[in-house]
XYZ file of C-alpha atoms in Angstrom:
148
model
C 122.569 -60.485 88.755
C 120.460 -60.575 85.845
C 116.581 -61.436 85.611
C 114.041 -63.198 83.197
C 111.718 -60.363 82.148
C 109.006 -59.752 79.167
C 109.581 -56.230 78.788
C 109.693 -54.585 82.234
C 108.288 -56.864 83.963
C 110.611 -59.356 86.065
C 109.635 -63.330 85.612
C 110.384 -66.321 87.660
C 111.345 -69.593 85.958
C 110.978 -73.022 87.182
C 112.322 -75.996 85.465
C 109.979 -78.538 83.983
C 111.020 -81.058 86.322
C 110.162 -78.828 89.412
C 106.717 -78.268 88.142
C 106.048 -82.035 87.527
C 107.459 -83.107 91.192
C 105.538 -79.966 92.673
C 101.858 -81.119 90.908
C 102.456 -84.730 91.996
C 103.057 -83.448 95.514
C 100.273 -81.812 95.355
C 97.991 -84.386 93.910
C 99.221 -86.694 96.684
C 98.768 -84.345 99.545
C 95.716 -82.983 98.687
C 93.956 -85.563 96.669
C 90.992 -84.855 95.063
C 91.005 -81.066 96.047
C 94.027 -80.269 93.972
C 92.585 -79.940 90.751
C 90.329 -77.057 92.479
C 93.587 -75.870 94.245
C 95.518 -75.742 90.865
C 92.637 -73.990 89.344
C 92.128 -70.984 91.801
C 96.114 -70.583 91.897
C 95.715 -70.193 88.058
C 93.074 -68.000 88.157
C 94.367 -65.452 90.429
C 97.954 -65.813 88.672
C 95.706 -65.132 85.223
C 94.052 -61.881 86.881
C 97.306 -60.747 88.065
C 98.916 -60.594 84.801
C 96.144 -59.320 82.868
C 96.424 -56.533 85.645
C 99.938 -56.191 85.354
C 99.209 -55.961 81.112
C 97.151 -52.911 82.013
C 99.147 -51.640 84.072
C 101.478 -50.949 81.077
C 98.674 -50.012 78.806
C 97.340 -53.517 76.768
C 93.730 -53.669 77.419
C 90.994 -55.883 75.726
C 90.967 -58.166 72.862
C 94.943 -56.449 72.783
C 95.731 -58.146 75.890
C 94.141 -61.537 75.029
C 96.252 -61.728 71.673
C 99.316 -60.572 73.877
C 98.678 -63.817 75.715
C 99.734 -66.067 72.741
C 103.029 -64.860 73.041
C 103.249 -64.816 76.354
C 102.809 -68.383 77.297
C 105.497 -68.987 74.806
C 108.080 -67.071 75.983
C 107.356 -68.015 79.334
C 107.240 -72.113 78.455
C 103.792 -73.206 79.187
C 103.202 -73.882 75.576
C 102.437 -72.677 72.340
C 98.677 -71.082 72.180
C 96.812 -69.967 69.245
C 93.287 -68.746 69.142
C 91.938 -70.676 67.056
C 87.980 -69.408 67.757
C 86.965 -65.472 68.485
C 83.387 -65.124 68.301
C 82.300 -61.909 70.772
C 78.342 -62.443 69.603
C 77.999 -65.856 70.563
C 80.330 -65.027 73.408
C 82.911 -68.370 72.551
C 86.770 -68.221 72.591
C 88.480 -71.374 71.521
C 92.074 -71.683 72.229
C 94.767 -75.015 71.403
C 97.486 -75.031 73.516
C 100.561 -77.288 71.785
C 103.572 -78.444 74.192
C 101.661 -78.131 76.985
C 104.111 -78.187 80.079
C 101.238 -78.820 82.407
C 99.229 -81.219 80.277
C 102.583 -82.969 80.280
C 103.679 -82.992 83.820
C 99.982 -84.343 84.867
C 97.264 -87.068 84.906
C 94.295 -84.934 85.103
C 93.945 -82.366 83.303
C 95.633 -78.651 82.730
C 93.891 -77.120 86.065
C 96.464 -74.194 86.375
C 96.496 -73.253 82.791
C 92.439 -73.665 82.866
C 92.153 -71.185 85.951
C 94.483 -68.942 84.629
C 92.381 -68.685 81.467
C 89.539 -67.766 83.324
C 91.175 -65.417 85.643
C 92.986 -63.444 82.619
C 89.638 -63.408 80.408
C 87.490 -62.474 83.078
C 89.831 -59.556 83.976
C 90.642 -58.196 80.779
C 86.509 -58.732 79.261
C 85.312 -57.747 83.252
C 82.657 -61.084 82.475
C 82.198 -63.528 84.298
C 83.351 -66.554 82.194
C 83.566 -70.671 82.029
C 86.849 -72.313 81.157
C 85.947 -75.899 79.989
C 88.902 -78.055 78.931
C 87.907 -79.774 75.673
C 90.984 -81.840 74.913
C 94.402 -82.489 77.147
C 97.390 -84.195 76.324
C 97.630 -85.666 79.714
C 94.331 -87.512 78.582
C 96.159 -88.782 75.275
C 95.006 -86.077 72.781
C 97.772 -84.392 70.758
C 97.012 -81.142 72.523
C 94.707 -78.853 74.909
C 91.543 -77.250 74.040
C 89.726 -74.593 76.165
C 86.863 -73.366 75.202
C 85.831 -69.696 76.899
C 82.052 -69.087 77.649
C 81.348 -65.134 78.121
């Protein structure tokens, strides 16, 4: 049997469709708390992986430029940082193709979280994730803006 991996490390894939069905089910059971539902499941998936990244030696600003490729190969989109500015304590990231900003009507909560969760990990800061611009709100992309 062979496995999805990035490196070493083994990945699980879900189809597109999956995702979309599993978000609306989620919407509808939970309402209004899904968005902060999403949000915290992205978070702690973001600090896991930035764990995992150190785990194999890619700390700091290394890990956080890893992360571009990463949510490519893995399908969530294609992300560029498009902002780095460590005095002022902003990171501005577009997210193209976004297979959450696609698959929902509210916003890219997951991918959001997961920001935070990964940033926060790999800076050890507390940060703010604010989503700037979302597809599933009619823009031609996602924008997150990092506060540090």
């Amino acid at each position: 049997m062979s496995h999805s991996t990035l490196g070493r490390v083994r990945y699980v894939m879900l189809d597109d469709y999956s995702i979309r069905f599993t978000l609306a089910a989620m919407r509808k059971t939970f309402g209004a708390w899904s968005a902060s539902l999403r949000f915290y499941l992205g978070s702690f998936l973001g600090a896991g992986l930035a764990e995992r990244l150190e785990l194999n030696g890619l700390r700091g600003i290394s890990a956080l430029m890893r992360l571009e490729e990463i949510y490519e190969e893995m399908g969530w989109g294609k992300m560029k940082v498009v902002r780095f500015d460590p005095m002022k304590g902003i990171i501005v990231l577009v997210l193209k193709d976004s297979l959450e900003g696609m698959a929902t009507n509210d916003g890219c909560h997951i991918t959001r979280g997961h920001l935070a969760g990964f940033v926060s990990y790999v800076l050890n800061a507390r940060v703010s994730v604010e989503e700037i611009a979302c597809v599933s709100r009619g823009d031609d992309r996602c924008e997150f803006v990092i506060r540090i």
